[in-house]
mmCIF file of C-alpha atoms in Angstrom:
data_model
loop_
_atom_site.group_PDB
_atom_site.id
_atom_site.type_symbol
_atom_site.label_atom_id
_atom_site.label_comp_id
_atom_site.label_asym_id
_atom_site.label_seq_id
_atom_site.Cartn_x
_atom_site.Cartn_y
_atom_site.Cartn_z
ATOM 1 C CA MET A 1 1.678 21.863 149.295
ATOM 2 C CA SER A 2 3.891 21.186 152.341
ATOM 3 C CA ALA A 3 2.007 23.803 154.374
ATOM 4 C CA ALA A 4 -1.345 22.188 153.458
ATOM 5 C CA LEU A 5 -0.076 18.726 154.459
ATOM 6 C CA PHE A 6 1.256 20.109 157.731
ATOM 7 C CA ARG A 7 -2.125 21.669 158.468
ATOM 8 C CA ILE A 8 -3.950 18.415 157.700
ATOM 9 C CA VAL A 9 -1.640 16.507 160.050
ATOM 10 C CA GLY A 10 -2.134 19.200 162.688
ATOM 11 C CA TRP A 11 -5.928 18.984 162.426
ATOM 12 C CA SER A 12 -5.750 15.177 162.607
ATOM 13 C CA TYR A 13 -3.710 14.807 165.806
ATOM 14 C CA LEU A 14 -3.317 18.132 167.612
ATOM 15 C CA PRO A 15 -6.966 18.684 168.781
ATOM 16 C CA ASP A 16 -7.208 15.227 170.397
ATOM 17 C CA PHE A 17 -3.835 15.558 172.125
ATOM 18 C CA ALA A 18 -4.536 19.108 173.304
ATOM 19 C CA THR A 19 -8.016 18.121 174.535
ATOM 20 C CA LYS A 20 -6.675 15.283 176.706
ATOM 21 C CA GLN A 21 -4.010 17.511 178.242
ATOM 22 C CA ALA A 22 -6.414 20.421 178.787
ATOM 23 C CA LEU A 23 -9.044 18.155 180.333
ATOM 24 C CA ARG A 24 -6.471 16.712 182.695
ATOM 25 C CA VAL A 25 -5.449 20.214 183.806
ATOM 26 C CA ILE A 26 -9.084 21.269 184.229
ATOM 27 C CA HIS A 27 -9.940 18.247 186.368
ATOM 28 C CA HIS A 28 -6.824 18.716 188.479
ATOM 29 C CA THR A 29 -7.559 22.418 188.991
ATOM 30 C CA SER A 30 -11.226 21.842 189.866
ATOM 31 C CA PHE A 31 -10.263 19.170 192.380
ATOM 32 C CA SER A 32 -7.584 21.370 193.946
ATOM 33 C CA ILE A 33 -9.801 24.458 194.269
ATOM 34 C CA PHE A 34 -13.387 23.203 194.575
ATOM 35 C CA HIS A 35 -12.636 19.602 195.661
ATOM 36 C CA TRP A 36 -14.692 18.221 192.780
ATOM 37 C CA PRO A 37 -13.554 14.688 191.989
ATOM 38 C CA PRO A 38 -12.965 14.038 188.290
ATOM 39 C CA PRO A 39 -15.535 11.729 186.659
ATOM 40 C CA ASP A 40 -14.688 8.247 185.540
ATOM 41 C CA PRO A 41 -13.612 8.087 181.872
ATOM 42 C CA ARG A 42 -16.405 5.601 181.115
ATOM 43 C CA THR A 43 -19.224 7.815 182.440
ATOM 44 C CA PRO A 44 -21.459 10.218 180.468
ATOM 45 C CA ALA A 45 -20.182 13.137 182.559
ATOM 46 C CA TYR A 46 -16.625 12.576 181.331
ATOM 47 C CA ALA A 47 -17.875 12.327 177.756
ATOM 48 C CA LEU A 48 -19.660 15.681 178.145
ATOM 49 C CA HIS A 49 -16.537 17.308 179.584
ATOM 50 C CA TYR A 50 -14.479 15.913 176.724
ATOM 51 C CA ARG A 51 -16.873 17.235 174.066
ATOM 52 C CA LEU A 52 -16.966 20.742 175.535
ATOM 53 C CA THR A 53 -13.190 20.866 175.952
ATOM 54 C CA PHE A 54 -12.700 19.570 172.430
ATOM 55 C CA ALA A 55 -14.964 22.301 171.031
ATOM 56 C CA ALA A 56 -12.999 24.978 172.927
ATOM 57 C CA VAL A 57 -9.672 23.590 171.694
ATOM 58 C CA VAL A 58 -10.871 23.501 168.089
ATOM 59 C CA LEU A 59 -12.189 27.066 168.362
ATOM 60 C CA CYS A 60 -8.828 28.288 169.677
ATOM 61 C CA TYR A 61 -7.007 26.386 166.946
ATOM 62 C CA LEU A 62 -9.301 27.945 164.335
ATOM 63 C CA ILE A 63 -8.488 31.433 165.623
ATOM 64 C CA TYR A 64 -4.780 30.623 165.541
ATOM 65 C CA ASN A 65 -5.007 29.350 161.950
ATOM 66 C CA PHE A 66 -6.981 32.431 160.918
ATOM 67 C CA LEU A 67 -4.352 34.777 162.367
ATOM 68 C CA ASP A 68 -1.523 32.752 160.854
ATOM 69 C CA ALA A 69 -3.173 32.677 157.419
ATOM 70 C CA SER A 70 -3.962 36.389 157.483
ATOM 71 C CA GLY A 71 -0.354 37.205 158.362
ATOM 72 C CA SER A 72 1.179 34.923 155.736
ATOM 73 C CA ILE A 73 -0.368 36.740 152.751
ATOM 74 C CA ALA A 74 2.169 38.871 150.881
ATOM 75 C CA ASN A 75 1.787 42.652 150.906
ATOM 76 C CA ASN A 76 0.138 44.300 147.945
ATOM 77 C CA PHE A 77 1.350 47.358 146.041
ATOM 78 C CA TYR A 78 -0.580 49.788 148.236
ATOM 79 C CA GLU A 79 0.825 48.287 151.443
ATOM 80 C CA LEU A 80 4.359 48.620 150.106
ATOM 81 C CA LEU A 81 3.723 52.308 149.458
ATOM 82 C CA GLY A 82 1.937 52.796 152.780
ATOM 83 C CA ILE A 83 -1.365 54.073 151.346
ATOM 84 C CA TYR A 84 -4.940 52.841 151.123
ATOM 85 C CA PRO A 85 -6.434 51.214 148.015
ATOM 86 C CA ASN A 86 -8.917 54.048 147.588
ATOM 87 C CA SER A 87 -6.169 56.659 147.315
ATOM 88 C CA THR A 88 -6.284 59.091 144.431
ATOM 89 C CA ASP A 89 -3.837 59.241 141.557
ATOM 90 C CA ALA A 90 -2.048 62.237 143.085
ATOM 91 C CA THR A 91 -1.633 60.410 146.405
ATOM 92 C CA LEU A 92 -0.307 57.367 144.536
ATOM 93 C CA LYS A 93 2.356 59.449 142.731
ATOM 94 C CA MET A 94 3.381 61.184 145.928
ATOM 95 C CA ALA A 95 3.720 57.861 147.755
ATOM 96 C CA PHE A 96 5.855 56.419 144.955
ATOM 97 C CA ARG A 97 8.191 59.413 145.023
ATOM 98 C CA GLY A 98 8.642 58.945 148.762
ATOM 99 C CA PHE A 99 9.281 55.238 148.247
ATOM 100 C CA ALA A 100 11.845 55.977 145.511
ATOM 101 C CA ARG A 101 13.746 58.421 147.717
ATOM 102 C CA LYS A 102 13.872 55.857 150.512
ATOM 103 C CA TYR A 103 14.497 52.594 148.627
ATOM 104 C CA HIS A 104 16.332 53.658 145.477
ATOM 105 C CA PRO A 105 19.243 51.306 144.644
ATOM 106 C CA ASP A 106 21.665 54.250 144.764
ATOM 107 C CA ARG A 107 20.692 54.711 148.397
ATOM 108 C CA VAL A 108 20.195 51.136 149.726
ATOM 109 C CA GLY A 109 22.562 49.338 147.386
ATOM 110 C CA PRO A 110 22.071 46.319 145.104
ATOM 111 C CA SER A 111 20.083 44.439 147.786
ATOM 112 C CA GLY A 112 17.042 46.667 147.282
ATOM 113 C CA GLU A 113 17.149 46.745 143.500
ATOM 114 C CA ALA A 114 14.669 43.883 142.969
ATOM 115 C CA LEU A 115 12.075 45.440 145.293
ATOM 116 C CA PHE A 116 12.441 48.853 143.680
ATOM 117 C CA ILE A 117 12.039 47.447 140.162
ATOM 118 C CA GLU A 118 8.924 45.477 141.230
ATOM 119 C CA VAL A 119 7.255 48.535 142.781
ATOM 120 C CA ARG A 120 8.237 50.763 139.851
ATOM 121 C CA ASP A 121 6.771 48.367 137.274
ATOM 122 C CA ALA A 122 3.592 48.034 139.350
ATOM 123 C CA PHE A 123 3.302 51.826 139.603
ATOM 124 C CA GLU A 124 3.750 52.319 135.861
ATOM 125 C CA ALA A 125 1.099 49.671 135.155
ATOM 126 C CA LEU A 126 -1.381 50.846 137.782
ATOM 127 C CA LYS A 127 -1.429 54.360 136.425
ATOM 128 C CA ASP A 128 -3.847 52.847 133.922
ATOM 129 C CA PRO A 129 -7.243 52.640 135.707
ATOM 130 C CA VAL A 130 -8.223 49.474 133.807
ATOM 131 C CA VAL A 131 -5.086 47.627 134.945
ATOM 132 C CA ARG A 132 -5.618 48.949 138.449
ATOM 133 C CA PHE A 133 -9.170 47.586 138.402
ATOM 134 C CA ALA A 134 -7.851 44.141 137.382
ATOM 135 C CA TYR A 135 -4.958 44.261 139.881
ATOM 136 C CA ASP A 136 -7.294 44.909 142.809
ATOM 137 C CA ARG A 137 -9.256 41.741 141.952
ATOM 138 C CA PHE A 138 -6.771 39.227 140.546
ATOM 139 C CA GLY A 139 -3.379 40.242 141.940
ATOM 140 C CA PRO A 140 0.052 40.768 140.360
ATOM 141 C CA ASP A 141 -0.603 38.173 137.647
ATOM 142 C CA VAL A 142 -2.583 40.749 135.662
ATOM 143 C CA LEU A 143 0.671 42.569 134.879
ATOM 144 C CA LYS A 144 1.565 39.596 132.668
ATOM 145 C CA TRP A 145 -1.710 39.551 130.732
ATOM 146 C CA LYS A 146 -0.455 41.640 127.831
ATOM 147 C CA GLU A 147 -3.230 40.411 125.530
ATOM 148 C CA CYS A 148 -5.949 42.062 127.678
ATOM 149 C CA THR A 149 -6.698 45.696 127.019
ATOM 150 C CA THR A 150 -10.258 46.318 128.219
ATOM 151 C CA MET A 151 -11.928 45.799 131.556
ATOM 152 C CA ARG A 152 -14.181 43.106 130.119
ATOM 153 C CA GLU A 153 -11.187 41.108 128.855
ATOM 154 C CA TYR A 154 -9.419 41.352 132.205
ATOM 155 C CA LEU A 155 -12.558 40.302 134.024
ATOM 156 C CA ARG A 156 -13.162 37.326 131.708
ATOM 157 C CA ARG A 157 -9.554 36.172 132.021
ATOM 158 C CA GLY A 158 -9.586 36.538 135.805
ATOM 159 C CA LEU A 159 -12.875 34.666 136.246
ATOM 160 C CA LEU A 160 -11.600 31.783 134.119
ATOM 161 C CA SER A 161 -8.433 31.603 136.203
ATOM 162 C CA SER A 162 -10.414 31.661 139.459
ATOM 163 C CA SER A 163 -12.858 28.986 138.266
ATOM 164 C CA LEU A 164 -10.093 26.357 138.244
ATOM 165 C CA TYR A 165 -9.937 26.411 142.050
ATOM 166 C CA HIS A 166 -13.697 25.963 142.402
ATOM 167 C CA ILE A 167 -13.804 23.150 139.849
ATOM 168 C CA MET A 168 -11.063 21.218 141.658
ATOM 169 C CA THR A 169 -12.647 21.850 145.067
ATOM 170 C CA GLY A 170 -16.113 20.760 143.913
ATOM 171 C CA ALA A 171 -14.676 17.604 142.321
ATOM 172 C CA GLY A 172 -12.871 16.805 145.575
ATOM 173 C CA LEU A 173 -16.058 17.202 147.614
ATOM 174 C CA ILE A 174 -17.975 14.931 145.246
ATOM 175 C CA LEU A 175 -15.189 12.334 145.386
ATOM 176 C CA PHE A 176 -15.113 12.351 149.196
ATOM 177 C CA SER A 177 -18.888 11.993 149.331
ATOM 178 C CA ALA A 178 -18.802 9.078 146.866
ATOM 179 C CA ILE A 179 -16.068 7.009 148.499
ATOM 180 C CA GLY A 180 -16.893 7.875 152.131
ATOM 181 C CA LYS A 181 -19.694 6.782 154.394
ATOM 182 C CA PRO A 182 -22.837 8.929 154.051
ATOM 183 C CA SER A 183 -23.012 11.501 156.833
ATOM 184 C CA PRO A 184 -24.622 14.891 157.524
ATOM 185 C CA ILE A 185 -21.179 16.543 157.303
ATOM 186 C CA ALA A 186 -21.225 16.319 153.499
ATOM 187 C CA ALA A 187 -24.212 18.668 153.275
ATOM 188 C CA TRP A 188 -22.478 21.239 155.480
ATOM 189 C CA ARG A 189 -19.344 21.039 153.329
ATOM 190 C CA TYR A 190 -21.410 21.790 150.238
ATOM 191 C CA LEU A 191 -23.048 24.694 152.063
ATOM 192 C CA LEU A 192 -19.637 26.117 152.965
ATOM 193 C CA PHE A 193 -18.532 25.715 149.357
ATOM 194 C CA ILE A 194 -21.598 27.586 148.082
ATOM 195 C CA CYS A 195 -21.010 30.395 150.598
ATOM 196 C CA LEU A 196 -17.365 30.619 149.507
ATOM 197 C CA PHE A 197 -18.318 30.779 145.839
ATOM 198 C CA ALA A 198 -20.990 33.442 146.429
ATOM 199 C CA SER A 199 -18.665 35.569 148.584
ATOM 200 C CA GLU A 200 -15.835 35.399 146.081
ATOM 201 C CA LEU A 201 -18.143 36.246 143.191
ATOM 202 C CA TYR A 202 -19.494 39.234 145.110
ATOM 203 C CA LEU A 203 -15.987 40.521 145.847
ATOM 204 C CA LEU A 204 -14.836 40.146 142.244
ATOM 205 C CA LEU A 205 -17.870 41.852 140.730
ATOM 206 C CA ALA A 206 -18.284 44.584 143.354
ATOM 207 C CA PRO A 207 -17.243 48.162 142.495
ATOM 208 C CA SER A 208 -13.598 48.980 142.989
ATOM 209 C CA PRO A 209 -12.589 50.698 146.250
ATOM 210 C CA SER A 210 -10.450 53.073 144.200
ATOM 211 C CA ALA A 211 -11.576 56.715 143.957
ATOM 212 C CA LEU A 212 -10.781 56.769 140.249
ATOM 213 C CA SER A 213 -13.532 56.760 137.657
ATOM 214 C CA PRO A 214 -12.241 54.703 134.719
ATOM 215 C CA SER A 215 -15.618 53.757 133.264
ATOM 216 C CA PRO A 216 -19.350 53.868 133.980
ATOM 217 C CA PHE A 217 -19.205 50.182 134.975
ATOM 218 C CA ILE A 218 -17.320 50.939 138.174
ATOM 219 C CA ASP A 219 -19.600 53.831 139.149
ATOM 220 C CA ALA A 220 -22.770 51.892 138.362
ATOM 221 C CA ALA A 221 -23.176 50.944 142.048
ATOM 222 C CA PRO A 222 -21.780 52.364 145.280
ATOM 223 C CA SER A 223 -18.986 50.502 147.024
ATOM 224 C CA HIS A 224 -19.926 48.846 150.314
ATOM 225 C CA ALA A 225 -17.263 47.886 152.839
ATOM 226 C CA THR A 226 -17.244 44.259 153.932
ATOM 227 C CA ILE A 227 -16.050 42.815 157.229
ATOM 228 C CA LEU A 228 -12.730 41.953 155.561
ATOM 229 C CA ASP A 229 -12.292 45.593 154.521
ATOM 230 C CA VAL A 230 -12.876 46.612 158.138
ATOM 231 C CA LEU A 231 -10.384 44.064 159.492
ATOM 232 C CA PHE A 232 -7.777 44.683 156.783
ATOM 233 C CA PRO A 233 -8.324 48.202 155.403
ATOM 234 C CA LYS A 234 -5.122 48.268 153.294
ATOM 235 C CA ARG A 235 -5.848 44.999 151.506
ATOM 236 C CA VAL A 236 -7.593 44.508 148.187
ATOM 237 C CA VAL A 237 -9.974 41.920 146.774
ATOM 238 C CA TYR A 238 -7.477 39.278 145.645
ATOM 239 C CA GLN A 239 -6.015 39.100 149.169
ATOM 240 C CA HIS A 240 -9.496 38.714 150.639
ATOM 241 C CA VAL A 241 -10.150 35.862 148.200
ATOM 242 C CA LEU A 242 -6.953 34.053 149.232
ATOM 243 C CA LEU A 243 -7.958 34.406 152.878
ATOM 244 C CA LEU A 244 -11.438 33.036 152.110
ATOM 245 C CA HIS A 245 -9.877 29.955 150.491
ATOM 246 C CA GLN A 246 -7.866 29.237 153.621
ATOM 247 C CA ILE A 247 -10.861 29.850 155.873
ATOM 248 C CA PHE A 248 -12.904 27.386 153.803
ATOM 249 C CA PHE A 249 -10.176 24.767 154.218
ATOM 250 C CA PHE A 250 -9.981 25.333 157.989
ATOM 251 C CA LEU A 251 -13.743 25.208 158.476
ATOM 252 C CA SER A 252 -14.120 22.062 156.351
ATOM 253 C CA VAL A 253 -11.488 20.158 158.327
ATOM 254 C CA ALA A 254 -12.760 21.516 161.655
ATOM 255 C CA LEU A 255 -16.302 20.472 160.766
ATOM 256 C CA SER A 256 -15.131 16.947 160.024
ATOM 257 C CA ARG A 257 -13.323 16.788 163.370
ATOM 258 C CA VAL A 258 -15.875 18.551 165.592
ATOM 259 C CA ALA A 259 -19.173 17.064 164.393
ATOM 260 C CA PRO A 260 -18.413 13.415 165.371
ATOM 261 C CA VAL A 261 -17.362 14.538 168.864
ATOM 262 C CA LEU A 262 -20.032 17.125 169.647
ATOM 263 C CA PHE A 263 -22.927 15.349 167.940
ATOM 264 C CA PRO A 264 -22.254 11.580 168.101
ATOM 265 C CA SER A 265 -25.970 10.766 167.712
ATOM 266 C CA LEU A 266 -26.128 12.519 164.329
ATOM 267 C CA MET A 267 -23.143 10.580 163.030
ATOM 268 C CA ARG A 268 -24.723 7.191 163.571
ATOM 269 C CA GLY A 269 -25.691 5.452 160.395
ATOM 270 C CA ASP A 270 -29.092 4.134 159.363
ATOM 271 C CA PRO A 271 -29.993 1.081 161.536
ATOM 272 C CA ALA A 272 -31.444 -0.757 158.540
ATOM 273 C CA VAL A 273 -28.279 -0.181 156.520
ATOM 274 C CA ASP A 274 -26.064 -1.232 159.434
ATOM 275 C CA GLN A 275 -28.165 -4.376 159.941
ATOM 276 C CA GLN A 276 -27.805 -5.255 156.273
ATOM 277 C CA ILE A 277 -24.059 -4.765 156.485
ATOM 278 C CA VAL A 278 -23.822 -6.971 159.577
ATOM 279 C CA ARG A 279 -25.973 -9.652 157.931
ATOM 280 C CA ALA A 280 -23.836 -9.603 154.791
ATOM 281 C CA LEU A 281 -20.657 -9.912 156.856
ATOM 282 C CA ALA A 282 -22.135 -12.798 158.844
ATOM 283 C CA GLU A 283 -23.131 -14.633 155.678
ATOM 284 C CA ARG A 284 -19.689 -14.105 154.231
ATOM 285 C CA LEU A 285 -18.010 -15.384 157.393
ATOM 286 C CA GLY A 286 -20.303 -18.406 157.437
ATOM 287 C CA ALA A 287 -19.481 -19.240 153.823
ATOM 288 C CA LEU A 288 -15.786 -18.810 154.567
ATOM 289 C CA ALA A 289 -16.042 -21.154 157.573
ATOM 290 C CA LYS A 290 -17.845 -23.804 155.516
ATOM 291 C CA THR A 291 -15.247 -23.546 152.767
ATOM 292 C CA THR A 292 -12.437 -23.868 155.279
ATOM 293 C CA GLU A 293 -14.038 -26.904 156.907
ATOM 294 C CA ARG A 294 -14.568 -28.552 153.519
ATOM 295 C CA GLU A 295 -10.945 -27.948 152.548
ATOM 296 C CA LEU A 296 -9.733 -29.396 155.853
ATOM 297 C CA SER A 297 -11.908 -32.476 155.344
ATOM 298 C CA ILE A 298 -10.482 -32.980 151.861
ATOM 299 C CA MET A 299 -6.919 -32.617 153.116
ATOM 300 C CA LEU A 300 -7.549 -35.038 155.971
ATOM 301 C CA ASP A 301 -9.143 -37.524 153.583
ATOM 302 C CA MET A 302 -6.114 -37.325 151.296
ATOM 303 C CA GLU A 303 -3.758 -37.911 154.223
ATOM 304 C CA LEU A 304 -5.772 -40.926 155.375
ATOM 305 C CA ARG A 305 -5.787 -42.404 151.883
ATOM 306 C CA ALA A 306 -2.045 -41.957 151.638
ATOM 307 C CA ILE A 307 -1.557 -43.703 154.991
ATOM 308 C CA HIS A 308 -4.000 -46.485 154.140
ATOM 309 C CA GLU A 309 -2.549 -47.254 150.701
ATOM 310 C CA THR A 310 1.138 -47.141 151.726
ATOM 311 C CA PRO A 311 2.481 -50.735 152.006
ATOM 312 C CA MET A 312 4.472 -51.778 155.007
ATOM 313 C CA VAL A 313 8.193 -51.676 154.355
ATOM 314 C CA THR A 314 9.849 -54.917 155.356
ATOM 315 C CA SER A 315 13.429 -55.943 155.279
ATOM 316 C CA GLN A 316 14.778 -58.196 152.589
ATOM 317 C CA THR A 317 15.502 -60.931 155.096
ATOM 318 C CA SER A 318 12.867 -63.504 156.069
ATOM 319 C CA MET A 319 13.124 -62.677 159.732
ATOM 320 C CA PRO A 320 9.730 -62.366 161.476
ATOM 321 C CA PRO A 321 8.685 -58.833 162.430
ATOM 322 C CA ARG A 322 9.591 -57.623 165.842
ATOM 323 C CA PRO A 323 6.860 -57.171 168.442
ATOM 324 C CA ARG A 324 7.294 -53.352 168.333
ATOM 325 C CA GLU A 325 6.769 -53.319 164.531
ATOM 326 C CA VAL A 326 3.653 -55.501 164.870
ATOM 327 C CA LEU A 327 2.321 -53.246 167.590
ATOM 328 C CA LYS A 328 3.025 -50.184 165.471
ATOM 329 C CA SER A 329 1.205 -51.574 162.458
ATOM 330 C CA ASP A 330 -1.786 -52.571 164.623
ATOM 331 C CA ILE A 331 -1.967 -49.119 166.151
ATOM 332 C CA MET A 332 -1.727 -47.448 162.748
ATOM 333 C CA ARG A 333 -4.450 -49.695 161.330
ATOM 334 C CA ALA A 334 -6.795 -48.987 164.252
ATOM 335 C CA LEU A 335 -6.012 -45.267 164.092
ATOM 336 C CA THR A 336 -6.687 -45.208 160.355
ATOM 337 C CA MET A 337 -10.062 -46.890 160.749
ATOM 338 C CA GLU A 338 -11.022 -44.557 163.586
ATOM 339 C CA MET A 339 -10.034 -41.447 161.630
ATOM 340 C CA GLU A 340 -11.940 -42.652 158.600
ATOM 341 C CA ASP A 341 -15.025 -43.008 160.792
ATOM 342 C CA VAL A 342 -14.461 -39.468 162.107
ATOM 343 C CA VAL A 343 -14.200 -38.042 158.562
ATOM 344 C CA VAL A 344 -17.346 -39.848 157.442
ATOM 345 C CA GLU A 345 -19.216 -38.712 160.546
ATOM 346 C CA ASN A 346 -18.112 -35.083 160.038
ATOM 347 C CA LYS A 347 -19.246 -35.172 156.437
ATOM 348 C CA LEU A 348 -22.599 -36.576 157.446
ATOM 349 C CA LYS A 349 -22.994 -33.852 160.083
ATOM 350 C CA THR A 350 -21.917 -30.874 157.956
ATOM 351 C CA GLU A 351 -23.118 -31.527 154.420
ATOM 352 C CA VAL A 352 -26.734 -30.532 153.811
ATOM 353 C CA GLY A 353 -28.881 -33.156 152.097
ATOM 354 C CA PRO A 354 -30.940 -36.298 152.620
ATOM 355 C CA VAL A 355 -28.024 -38.107 154.246
ATOM 356 C CA LYS A 356 -27.680 -35.423 156.939
ATOM 357 C CA THR A 357 -31.453 -35.459 157.496
ATOM 358 C CA ALA A 358 -31.454 -39.236 157.939
ATOM 359 C CA TRP A 359 -28.448 -38.958 160.248
ATOM 360 C CA ASP A 360 -30.176 -36.396 162.455
ATOM 361 C CA ALA A 361 -33.370 -38.495 162.537
ATOM 362 C CA ALA A 362 -31.450 -41.626 163.529
ATOM 363 C CA VAL A 363 -29.519 -39.794 166.246
ATOM 364 C CA ASP A 364 -32.742 -38.287 167.599
ATOM 365 C CA LYS A 365 -34.506 -41.653 167.554
ATOM 366 C CA GLU A 366 -31.656 -43.339 169.372
ATOM 367 C CA ARG A 367 -31.563 -40.536 171.940
ATOM 368 C CA ARG A 368 -35.280 -40.848 172.661
ATOM 369 C CA LYS A 369 -34.960 -44.638 172.842
ATOM 370 C CA ARG A 370 -32.180 -44.412 175.406
ATOM 371 C CA VAL A 371 -34.040 -41.853 177.502
ATOM 372 C CA GLN A 372 -37.127 -44.064 177.494
ATOM 373 C CA GLY A 373 -35.038 -47.088 178.445
ATOM 374 C CA TRP A 374 -33.491 -45.204 181.358
ATOM 375 C CA ARG A 375 -36.931 -44.229 182.605
ATOM 376 C CA LEU A 376 -38.238 -47.818 182.364
ATOM 377 C CA GLN A 377 -35.152 -49.108 184.157
ATOM 378 C CA GLY A 378 -35.696 -46.656 186.987
ATOM 379 C CA ILE A 379 -39.331 -47.683 187.372
ATOM 380 C CA ALA A 380 -38.391 -51.383 187.353
ATOM 381 C CA ASP A 381 -35.754 -50.842 190.041
ATOM 382 C CA LYS A 382 -38.300 -49.140 192.245
ATOM 383 C CA LEU A 383 -40.838 -52.000 191.821
ATOM 384 C CA ALA A 384 -38.250 -54.753 192.429
ATOM 385 C CA SER A 385 -37.158 -53.447 195.843
ATOM 386 C CA PRO A 386 -39.326 -55.070 198.652
ATOM 387 C CA PRO A 387 -41.191 -52.769 201.018
ATOM 388 C CA PRO A 388 -39.701 -52.450 204.477
ATOM 389 C CA ASP A 389 -41.045 -54.809 207.238
ATOM 390 C CA THR A 390 -42.916 -52.645 209.694
ATOM 391 C CA CYS A 391 -42.833 -55.246 212.486
ATOM 392 C CA GLN A 392 -39.104 -55.665 212.338
ATOM 393 C CA MET A 393 -38.750 -51.894 212.309
ATOM 394 C CA LYS A 394 -40.900 -51.566 215.440
ATOM 395 C CA LEU A 395 -38.917 -54.282 217.295
ATOM 396 C CA HIS A 396 -35.674 -52.668 216.293
ATOM 397 C CA ASN A 397 -36.782 -49.250 217.516
ATOM 398 C CA ARG A 398 -38.055 -50.728 220.859
ATOM 399 C CA ALA A 399 -34.800 -52.582 221.507
ATOM 400 C CA ARG A 400 -32.877 -49.411 220.747
ATOM 401 C CA SER A 401 -34.993 -47.414 223.198
ATOM 402 C CA LEU A 402 -34.535 -50.049 225.981
ATOM 403 C CA SER A 403 -30.780 -50.033 225.475
ATOM 404 C CA LEU A 404 -30.796 -46.259 225.880
#
């Protein structure tokens, strides 16, 4: 569980960090060698460079995870003996004798006793071709299935045990698709899951690589080597299945990280759906603003009522109030009346109904009346001013010219 969490954290943060550092080195190197200036981070060229570098970083990280996962799988019984899975029974016995001479507790001491007992028990069990058939497909757990005696029983028990992983994985994919935003990545995840299931089923039901002939079922079809058999010739089916599970996890996470960066246009949602979401959010914000304004109006009205209904506190003596107290009460009374007018005006402006309609009509009428009055006043001012006397203007201009 801790290794899976560490890998998830690594896939979440490491590609972005490594991409930024690698892109910085690439731009610096290209400028130093070819004198190519790096593009501005807000330009499409920089975005293209970032996408390509991100894809290269993710590919390298995938290769690293594949090598790490392939090396972390424990050795099988054949690898401990140093032979191939298709070795004959005689080769198996000879390899065990050599292992016993080398790793016997009398020779290596108590530290090698556990390993020797494990290999000895596996050898005694795998001398039975049926158990060997089950071991190649389902791993060391078959040595504990004492209730299984035939190949069919081992195969049924192993398929039921393997189905738990696929049921949990399929349920997780459906859950992520249900709670997440719809995207094309979900379809590719399902395709990867189907490929994983088909590959695992083929490996489990394929003929055994062993050269033994325990039953006609094994010899019913020839054994074909897969790419995993070529890469790991000393491994058996259950190890290939474990590696396929890890590859499926790596590819699923990498697909979720790479697709939004390499194909941003495909990750955009439906415009109609986005418009509906924006409209719903706007309506909700508008309703929230109206509710807030109504609550503020109610609170302000309550404050004004409290101020208006509170009597003036006077002293018990019959002395006349001081000028400052009279001024304070006058100011408070005027302020109260003004604030009451403001509250009433705000209510008339905000609340929808016949009162608001009448208010808007009255304001519009008054505005048009004032505009018309200003126009009439301007025309009247122009008519009231006498025209200039042309004779006086001529005499003035002549006198001015003579003086010059």
